[in-house]
XYZ file of C-alpha atoms in Angstrom:
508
model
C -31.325 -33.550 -46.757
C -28.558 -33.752 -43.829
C -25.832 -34.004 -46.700
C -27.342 -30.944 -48.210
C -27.154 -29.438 -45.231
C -23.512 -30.364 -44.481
C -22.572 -29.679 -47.687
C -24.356 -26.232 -48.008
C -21.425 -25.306 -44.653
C -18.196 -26.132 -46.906
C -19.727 -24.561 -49.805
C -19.940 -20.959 -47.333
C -16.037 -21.642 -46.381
C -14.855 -20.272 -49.726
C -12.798 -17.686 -48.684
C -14.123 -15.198 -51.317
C -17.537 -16.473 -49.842
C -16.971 -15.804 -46.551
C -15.750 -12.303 -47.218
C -18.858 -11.475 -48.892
C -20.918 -12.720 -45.889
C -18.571 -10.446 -43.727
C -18.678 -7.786 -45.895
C -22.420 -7.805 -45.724
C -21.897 -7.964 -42.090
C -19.960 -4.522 -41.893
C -22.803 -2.879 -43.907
C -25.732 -4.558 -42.008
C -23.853 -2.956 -39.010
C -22.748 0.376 -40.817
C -26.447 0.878 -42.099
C -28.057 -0.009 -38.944
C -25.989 2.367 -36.653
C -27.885 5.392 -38.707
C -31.592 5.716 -38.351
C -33.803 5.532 -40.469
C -31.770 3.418 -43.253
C -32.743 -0.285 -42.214
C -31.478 -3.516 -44.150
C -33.743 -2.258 -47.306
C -31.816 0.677 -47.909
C -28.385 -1.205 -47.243
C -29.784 -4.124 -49.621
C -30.154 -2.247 -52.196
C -26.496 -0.249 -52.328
C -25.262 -3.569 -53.361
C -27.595 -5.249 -55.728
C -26.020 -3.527 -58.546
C -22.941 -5.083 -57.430
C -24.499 -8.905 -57.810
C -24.786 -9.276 -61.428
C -22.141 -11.584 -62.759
C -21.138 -12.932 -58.574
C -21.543 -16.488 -57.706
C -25.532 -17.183 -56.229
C -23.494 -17.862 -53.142
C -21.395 -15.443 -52.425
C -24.127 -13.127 -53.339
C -26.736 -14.447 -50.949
C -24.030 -14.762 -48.349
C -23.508 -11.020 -49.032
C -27.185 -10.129 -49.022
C -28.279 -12.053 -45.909
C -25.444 -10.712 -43.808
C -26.654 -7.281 -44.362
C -30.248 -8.624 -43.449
C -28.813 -10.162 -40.241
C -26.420 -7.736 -38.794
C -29.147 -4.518 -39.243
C -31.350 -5.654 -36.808
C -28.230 -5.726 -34.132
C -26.733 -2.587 -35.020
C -30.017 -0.732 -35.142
C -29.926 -1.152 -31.245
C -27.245 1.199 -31.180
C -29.309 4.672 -31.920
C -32.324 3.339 -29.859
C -30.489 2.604 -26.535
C -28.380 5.596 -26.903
C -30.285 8.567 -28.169
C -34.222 7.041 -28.164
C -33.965 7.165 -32.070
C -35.572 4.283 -33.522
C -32.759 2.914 -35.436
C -35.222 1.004 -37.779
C -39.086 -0.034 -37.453
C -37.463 -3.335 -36.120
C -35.961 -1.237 -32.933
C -38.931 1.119 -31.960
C -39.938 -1.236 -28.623
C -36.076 -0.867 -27.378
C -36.068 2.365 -26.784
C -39.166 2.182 -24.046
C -36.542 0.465 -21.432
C -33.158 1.265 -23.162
C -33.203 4.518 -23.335
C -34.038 5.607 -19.757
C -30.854 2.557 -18.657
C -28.959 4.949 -20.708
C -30.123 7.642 -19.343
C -29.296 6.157 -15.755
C -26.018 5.619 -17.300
C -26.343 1.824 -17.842
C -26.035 2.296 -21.553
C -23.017 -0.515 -21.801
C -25.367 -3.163 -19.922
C -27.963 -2.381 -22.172
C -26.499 -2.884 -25.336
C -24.798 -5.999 -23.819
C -28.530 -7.542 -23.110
C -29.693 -6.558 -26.623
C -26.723 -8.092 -28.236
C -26.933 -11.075 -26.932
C -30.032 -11.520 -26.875
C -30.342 -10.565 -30.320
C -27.484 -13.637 -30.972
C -29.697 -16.132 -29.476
C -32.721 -15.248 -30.945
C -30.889 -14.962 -34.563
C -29.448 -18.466 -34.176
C -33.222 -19.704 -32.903
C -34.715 -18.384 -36.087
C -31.929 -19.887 -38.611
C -32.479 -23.057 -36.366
C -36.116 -22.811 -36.728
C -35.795 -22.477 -40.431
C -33.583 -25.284 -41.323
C -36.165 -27.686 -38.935
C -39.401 -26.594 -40.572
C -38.079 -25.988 -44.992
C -39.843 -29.575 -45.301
C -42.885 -29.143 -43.161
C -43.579 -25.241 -43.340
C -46.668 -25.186 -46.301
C -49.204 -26.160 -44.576
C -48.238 -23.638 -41.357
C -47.957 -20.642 -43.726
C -51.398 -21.709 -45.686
C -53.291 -21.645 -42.628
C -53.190 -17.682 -42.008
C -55.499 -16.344 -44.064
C -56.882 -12.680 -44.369
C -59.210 -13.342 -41.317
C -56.289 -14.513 -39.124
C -54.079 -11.284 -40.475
C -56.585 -9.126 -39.444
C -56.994 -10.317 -36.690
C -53.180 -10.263 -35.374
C -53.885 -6.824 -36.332
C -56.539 -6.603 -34.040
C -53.855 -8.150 -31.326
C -51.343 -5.675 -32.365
C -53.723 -2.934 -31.262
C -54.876 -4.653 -27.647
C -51.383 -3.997 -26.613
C -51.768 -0.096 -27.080
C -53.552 -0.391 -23.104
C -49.777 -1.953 -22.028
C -48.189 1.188 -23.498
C -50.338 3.557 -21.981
C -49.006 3.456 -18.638
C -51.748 5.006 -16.535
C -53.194 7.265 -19.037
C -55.317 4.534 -21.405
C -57.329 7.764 -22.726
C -54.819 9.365 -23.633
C -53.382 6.297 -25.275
C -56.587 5.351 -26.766
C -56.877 8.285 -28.405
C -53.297 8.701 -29.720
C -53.887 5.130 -31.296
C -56.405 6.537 -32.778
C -55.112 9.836 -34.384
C -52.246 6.961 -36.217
C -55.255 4.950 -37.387
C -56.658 8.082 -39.181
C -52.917 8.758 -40.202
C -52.479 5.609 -41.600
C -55.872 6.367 -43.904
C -53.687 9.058 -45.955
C -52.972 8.345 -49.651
C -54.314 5.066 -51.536
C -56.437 3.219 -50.045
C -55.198 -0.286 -50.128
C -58.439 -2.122 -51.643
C -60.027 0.992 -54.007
C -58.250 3.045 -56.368
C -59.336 6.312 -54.483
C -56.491 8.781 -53.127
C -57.738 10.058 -49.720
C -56.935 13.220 -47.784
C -54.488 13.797 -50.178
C -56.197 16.821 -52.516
C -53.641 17.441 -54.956
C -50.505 16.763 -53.567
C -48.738 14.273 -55.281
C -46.451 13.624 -52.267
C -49.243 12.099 -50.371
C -50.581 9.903 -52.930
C -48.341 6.892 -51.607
C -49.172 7.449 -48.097
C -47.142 8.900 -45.403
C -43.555 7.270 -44.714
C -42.937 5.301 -41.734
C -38.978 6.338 -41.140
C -40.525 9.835 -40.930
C -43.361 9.286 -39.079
C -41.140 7.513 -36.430
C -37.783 9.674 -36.342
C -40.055 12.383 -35.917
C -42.241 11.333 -33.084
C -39.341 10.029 -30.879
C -36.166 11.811 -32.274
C -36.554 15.577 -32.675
C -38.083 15.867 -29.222
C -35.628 13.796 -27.593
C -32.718 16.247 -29.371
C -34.463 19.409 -28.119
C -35.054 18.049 -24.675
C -31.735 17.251 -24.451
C -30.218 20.405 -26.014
C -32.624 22.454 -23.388
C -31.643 20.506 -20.224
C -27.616 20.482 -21.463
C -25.378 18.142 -20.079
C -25.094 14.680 -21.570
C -27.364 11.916 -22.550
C -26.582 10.055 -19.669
C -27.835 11.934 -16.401
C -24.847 9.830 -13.906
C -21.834 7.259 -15.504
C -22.584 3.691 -13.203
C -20.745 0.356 -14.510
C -19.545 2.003 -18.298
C -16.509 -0.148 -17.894
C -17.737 -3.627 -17.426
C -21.484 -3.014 -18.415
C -21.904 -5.016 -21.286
C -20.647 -8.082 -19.308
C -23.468 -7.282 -16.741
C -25.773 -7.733 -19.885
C -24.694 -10.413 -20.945
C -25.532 -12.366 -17.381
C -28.742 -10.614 -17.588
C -29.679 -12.308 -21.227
C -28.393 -15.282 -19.713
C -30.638 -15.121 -17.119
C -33.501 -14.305 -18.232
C -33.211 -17.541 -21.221
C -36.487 -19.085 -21.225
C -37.821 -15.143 -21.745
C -35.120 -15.076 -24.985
C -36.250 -18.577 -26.065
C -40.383 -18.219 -25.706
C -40.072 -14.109 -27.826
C -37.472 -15.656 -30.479
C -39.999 -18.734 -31.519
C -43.015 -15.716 -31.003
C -40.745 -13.360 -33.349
C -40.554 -16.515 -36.082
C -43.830 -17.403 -35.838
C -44.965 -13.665 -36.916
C -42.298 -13.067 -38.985
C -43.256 -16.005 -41.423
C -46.511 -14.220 -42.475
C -46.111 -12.504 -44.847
C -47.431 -9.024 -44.889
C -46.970 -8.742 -41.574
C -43.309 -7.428 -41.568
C -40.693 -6.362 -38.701
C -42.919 -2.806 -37.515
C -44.902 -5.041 -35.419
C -42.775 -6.919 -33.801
C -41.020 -5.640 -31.588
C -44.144 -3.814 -30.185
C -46.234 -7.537 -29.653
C -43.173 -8.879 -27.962
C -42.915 -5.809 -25.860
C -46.407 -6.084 -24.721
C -46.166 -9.904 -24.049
C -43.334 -9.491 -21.588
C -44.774 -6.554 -19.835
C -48.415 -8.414 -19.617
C -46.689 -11.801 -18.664
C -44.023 -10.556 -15.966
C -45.217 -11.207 -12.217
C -43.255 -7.621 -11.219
C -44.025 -4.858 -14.030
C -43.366 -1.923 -11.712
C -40.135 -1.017 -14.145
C -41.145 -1.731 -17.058
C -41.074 1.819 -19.115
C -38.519 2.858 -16.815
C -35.223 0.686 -17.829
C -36.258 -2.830 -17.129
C -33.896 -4.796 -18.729
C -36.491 -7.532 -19.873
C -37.967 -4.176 -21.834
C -34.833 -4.589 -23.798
C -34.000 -8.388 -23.908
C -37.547 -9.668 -25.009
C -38.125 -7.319 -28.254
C -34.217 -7.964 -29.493
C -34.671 -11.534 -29.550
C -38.061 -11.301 -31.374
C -36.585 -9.314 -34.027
C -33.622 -11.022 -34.611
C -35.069 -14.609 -34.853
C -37.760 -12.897 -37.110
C -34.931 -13.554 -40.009
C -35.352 -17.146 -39.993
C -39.108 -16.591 -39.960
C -39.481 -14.277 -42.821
C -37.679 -16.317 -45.091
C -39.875 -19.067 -45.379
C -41.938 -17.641 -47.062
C -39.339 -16.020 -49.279
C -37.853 -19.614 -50.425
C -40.486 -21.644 -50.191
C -43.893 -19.658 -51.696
C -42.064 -16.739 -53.657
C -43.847 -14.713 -51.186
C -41.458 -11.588 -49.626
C -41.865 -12.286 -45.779
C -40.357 -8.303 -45.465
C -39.683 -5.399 -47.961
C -35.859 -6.484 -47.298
C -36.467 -10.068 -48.640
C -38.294 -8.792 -51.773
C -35.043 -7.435 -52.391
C -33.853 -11.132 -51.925
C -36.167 -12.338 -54.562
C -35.008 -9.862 -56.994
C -31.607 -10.914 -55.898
C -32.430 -14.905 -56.241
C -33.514 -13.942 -59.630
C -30.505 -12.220 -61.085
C -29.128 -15.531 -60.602
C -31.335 -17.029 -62.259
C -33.077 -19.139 -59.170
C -36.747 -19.037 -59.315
C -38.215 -19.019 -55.179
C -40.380 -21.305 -54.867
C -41.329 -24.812 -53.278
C -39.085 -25.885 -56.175
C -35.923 -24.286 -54.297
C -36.386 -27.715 -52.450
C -35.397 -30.011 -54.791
C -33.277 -27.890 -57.647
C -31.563 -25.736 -54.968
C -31.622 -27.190 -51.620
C -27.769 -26.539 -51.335
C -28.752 -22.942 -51.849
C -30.912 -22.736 -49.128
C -28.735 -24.140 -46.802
C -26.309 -21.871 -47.748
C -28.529 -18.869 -47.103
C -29.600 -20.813 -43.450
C -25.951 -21.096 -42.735
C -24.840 -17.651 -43.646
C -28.186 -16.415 -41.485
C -26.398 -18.006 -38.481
C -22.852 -17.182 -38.685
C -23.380 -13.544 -39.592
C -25.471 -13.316 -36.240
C -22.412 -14.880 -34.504
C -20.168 -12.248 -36.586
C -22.628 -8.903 -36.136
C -22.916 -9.567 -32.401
C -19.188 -9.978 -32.312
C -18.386 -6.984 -33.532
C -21.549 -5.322 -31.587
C -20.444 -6.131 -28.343
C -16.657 -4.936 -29.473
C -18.405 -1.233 -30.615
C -20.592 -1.814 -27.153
C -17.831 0.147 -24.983
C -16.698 3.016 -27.220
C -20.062 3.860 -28.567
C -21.509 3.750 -25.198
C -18.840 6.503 -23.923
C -21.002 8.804 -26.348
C -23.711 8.970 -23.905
C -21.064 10.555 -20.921
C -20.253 13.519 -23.981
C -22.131 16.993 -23.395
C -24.499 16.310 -25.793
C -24.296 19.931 -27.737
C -21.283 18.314 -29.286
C -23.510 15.009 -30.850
C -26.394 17.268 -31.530
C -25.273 18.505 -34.532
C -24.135 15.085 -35.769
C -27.544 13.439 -34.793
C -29.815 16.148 -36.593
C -27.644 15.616 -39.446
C -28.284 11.703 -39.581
C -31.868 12.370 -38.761
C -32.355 14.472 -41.810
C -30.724 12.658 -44.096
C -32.797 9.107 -42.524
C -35.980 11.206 -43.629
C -34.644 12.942 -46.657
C -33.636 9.134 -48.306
C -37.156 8.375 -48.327
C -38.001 10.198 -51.714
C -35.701 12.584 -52.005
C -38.767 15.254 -51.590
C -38.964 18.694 -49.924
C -41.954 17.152 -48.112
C -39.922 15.061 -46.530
C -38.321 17.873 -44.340
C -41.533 19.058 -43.619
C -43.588 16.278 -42.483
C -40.478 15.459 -40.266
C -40.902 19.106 -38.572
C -44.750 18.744 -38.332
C -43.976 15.099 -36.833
C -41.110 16.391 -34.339
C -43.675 19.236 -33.142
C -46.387 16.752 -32.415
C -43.806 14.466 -30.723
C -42.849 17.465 -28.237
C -46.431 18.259 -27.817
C -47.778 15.045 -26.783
C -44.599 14.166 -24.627
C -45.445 18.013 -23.035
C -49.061 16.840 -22.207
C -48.386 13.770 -21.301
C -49.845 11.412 -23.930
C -48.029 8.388 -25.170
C -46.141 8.130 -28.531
C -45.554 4.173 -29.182
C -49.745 4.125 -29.791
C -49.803 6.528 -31.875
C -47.168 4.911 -33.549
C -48.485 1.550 -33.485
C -51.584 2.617 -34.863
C -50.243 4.178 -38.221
C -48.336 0.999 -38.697
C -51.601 -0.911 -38.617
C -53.662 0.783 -40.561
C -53.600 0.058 -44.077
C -52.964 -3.756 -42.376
C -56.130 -3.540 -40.519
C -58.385 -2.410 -43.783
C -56.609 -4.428 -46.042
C -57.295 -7.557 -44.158
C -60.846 -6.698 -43.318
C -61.872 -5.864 -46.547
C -60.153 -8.959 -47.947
C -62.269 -11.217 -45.490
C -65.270 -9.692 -45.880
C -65.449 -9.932 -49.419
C -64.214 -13.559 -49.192
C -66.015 -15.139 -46.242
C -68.817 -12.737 -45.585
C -69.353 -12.620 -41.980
C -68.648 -16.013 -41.629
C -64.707 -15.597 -41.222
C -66.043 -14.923 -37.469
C -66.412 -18.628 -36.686
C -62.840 -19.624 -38.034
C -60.716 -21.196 -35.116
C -57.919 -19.165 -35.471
C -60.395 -16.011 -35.414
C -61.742 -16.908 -32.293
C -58.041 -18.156 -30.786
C -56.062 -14.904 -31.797
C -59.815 -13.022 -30.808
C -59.334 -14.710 -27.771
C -55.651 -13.781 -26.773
C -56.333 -9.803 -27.612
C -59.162 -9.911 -24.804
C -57.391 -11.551 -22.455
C -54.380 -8.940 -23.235
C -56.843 -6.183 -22.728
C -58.196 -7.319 -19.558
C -55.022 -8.056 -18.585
C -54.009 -4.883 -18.960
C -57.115 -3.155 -17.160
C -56.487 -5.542 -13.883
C -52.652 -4.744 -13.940
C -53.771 -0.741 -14.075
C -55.783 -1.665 -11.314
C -53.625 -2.869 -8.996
C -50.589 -0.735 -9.478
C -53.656 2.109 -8.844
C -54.490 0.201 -5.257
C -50.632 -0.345 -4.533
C -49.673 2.763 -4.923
C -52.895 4.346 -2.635
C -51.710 1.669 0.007
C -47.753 2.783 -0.405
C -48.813 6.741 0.176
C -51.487 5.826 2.814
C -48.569 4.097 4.450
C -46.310 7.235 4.156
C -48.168 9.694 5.261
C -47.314 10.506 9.352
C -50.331 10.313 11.509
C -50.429 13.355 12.599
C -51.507 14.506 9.061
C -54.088 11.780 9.490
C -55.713 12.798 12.536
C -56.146 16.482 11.234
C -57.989 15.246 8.094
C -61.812 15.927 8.727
């Protein structure tokens, strides 16, 4: 297997290789930088293109595109709070108020290279585990999927802030979202009447881009100014970023083996991500004052995740058939062109081939954050611009991020509806990412239940990973009620401290 694995690097340094793999690069990048696209939609611009290329050169193409999005997609989340792709939703709770504070440079700089690290963990991870991964991926079943769902939803108390309610029930309203169109385990259409449109459920891109763009473009537009509400450190931010990743590297190395270890179930996919790993670091750090305010662990811990996630989704891509991501069933279709059948048979007929893709997973990480850090500077500058010159740019990308989706007048107006409700609810004071979070889950959380149920009965209960993952969401939740808690009795002791004592002696 090493000389496979050797040989699988000097296959990759063909030069007309190697250009694919940086071609894919540019597009990963390209595609990412405009939200709403992700690696799916920048996948398939090319697959036309791989009929008749050498399997190499076209995985090398294909995976570089699947590597570099999750990078680039950092780029609309720091700088606007756009989620640049369901991978990049978390970033924006601590990017976008450091670029707001004008520390847009530094973060970028912590995402990108965190996001190397974490990319070169997960091609690491996947290289160490192609012999051993079976049994690992055989042991999640539909009781231990629902129940990461289940874990995915404890975190909604971290992103609450001090309004749980209000959290609680904006998680929620994107459960009973989530329940529009099919149902995923009856052929029954619900809340849908007789509107086609709604048949296949509500889309995700617009869900998101309306709930955290549109009222971030009219808040803007209404204060004037720029994005950016003072310029600190523009010049040599990104280097400040970069010491901060570096500092923080047992956070990037324990949220890059979490991100592969979630991304190689399949089903689960890259929406979730980022939002466990954000809730993990904000549950686990001993000061959380910042968090949700442009703590730069916000940023670091979800852009590892999703980077390493690569290496994790793709085992079950080679080795079952199984698309870890809607981006690797792209891969499959890809693999198949070329006449390579996924598969635990990939390990003996095609090792070389999956070396090659674990090699070209690696260097376009080096390559993407490369050129990242290069953009870092110049894109960051944006955020200094009065932002009634980007606007029009931005809504422009927006619309055609939703509009992609199907192409549907719909489209345009569930984007509006979603917008207004963003405004509302950032008006009154509820949070978004539940909301948001509890959409994504939805047709996860009946899927799974309904699979186990009709599977185990109620005996799925007693299953050891049940109770273990069972056991991690309550001790997230309470967690999260004794961290509410005590930021409650800090801050009474902080204003009981403040307040001159002349104002307490005339209290009755």
């Amino acid at each position: 297997m090493l000389d496979a694995f050797v040989d699988a690097f000097w296959i990759l340094l063909d030069p007309f290789r190697l250009l694919m793999l940086f071609s894919g690069v540019a597009i990963g990048i390209a595609v990412g930088i405009l939200p709403g696209l992700g690696g799916l939609m920048g996948m398939a611009l090319v697959l036309p293109f791989l009929f008749g290329m050498d399997a190499y050169a076209g995985v090398a193409l294909l995976i570089g595109i699947a590597a570099a999005v999750p990078s680039a997609d950092t780029f609309p989340s720091v700088l606007m709070g756009i989620p640049g792709s369901s991978g990049s939703q978390a970033t924006i709770m601590d990017g976008y108020p450091m670029a707001r504070r004008g520390e847009a440079a530094r973060a970028l700089g912590a995402a990108f290279t965190a996001s190397l690290i974490g990319g070169l963990i997960g091609a690491l991870a996947l290289s160490a585990v192609v012999p051993f991964a079976r049994p690992l991926i055989l042991a999640f079943g539909s009781p231990e999927l629902f129940m990461l769902t289940l874990l995915g939803l404890s975190i909604i108390g971290v992103l609450s802030g001090n309004r749980p309610l209000k959290g609680m029930l904006a998680a929620v309203a994107g459960l009973a979202i989530g329940t529009i169109g099919g149902a995923p385990v009856a052929a029954e259409y619900r809340f849908a009447g007789d509107f086609l449109y709604l048949y296949d459920g509500l889309s995700l891109v617009i869900v998101a881009l309306g709930l955290f763009a549109l009222p971030e473009i009219v808040d803007l537009l209404a204060r004037g100014g720029a994005i950016a509400e003072r310029a600190r450190g523009l010049g040599h931010g990104w280097i400040h970023g970069v010491r901060d990743t570096l500092r923080h590297k047992w956070l990037v190395i324990r949220h890059s083996v979490i991100g592969v270890v979630i991304g190689a179930i399949p089903g689960m996919g890259s929406s979730i991500i980022d939002w466990v790993n954000y809730g993990i670091v904000a549950q686990t750090s001993k000061d959380r004052s910042r968090f949700g305010k442009g703590d730069v662990r916000g940023v670091i811990a979800p852009e590892s995740a999703n980077n390493a996630k690569e290496g994790g989704v793709l085992m079950p891509t080679l080795l079952f058939g199984v698309p870890g991501s809607s981006a690797m069933a792209m891969l499959l279709g890809a693999l198949m062109i070329f006449g390579v059948q996924p598969g635990p048979q990939m390990l003996t007929r095609d090792l070389d081939l999956v070396f090659v893709i674990i090699w070209s997973l690696a260097l376009a990480n080096v390559f993407g954050t490369f050129i990242c850090l290069l953009l870092s500077r110049p894109i960051a500058r944006l955020t200094f611009v009065p932002f009634h010159y980007i606007a029009p740019v931005i809504i422009v990308i927006v619309i055609v991020g939703a509009w992609q989706e199907t192409r549907h007048w719909a489209d345009l107006a569930f984007l509006l509806g979603f917008g207004l409700l963003g405004w509302l609810m950032k008006r009154s004071g509820m949070p978004r990412p539940p909301l948001l979070i509890g959409f994504i889950l939805s047709g996860l959380a009946e899927r799974y239940l309904w699979m186990s149920y009709n599977l185990y009965d109620w005996e799925w209960l007693t299953r050891p990973g049940v109770l273990t993952i069972g056991a991690l969401a309550v001790a997230l939740i309470v967690a999260s009620v004794r961290l509410k808690r005590n930021t409650s009795q800090r801050a009474e002791a902080i204003q009981a401290a403040e307040t001159p004592e002349t104002d307490k002696e005339s209290r009755p």
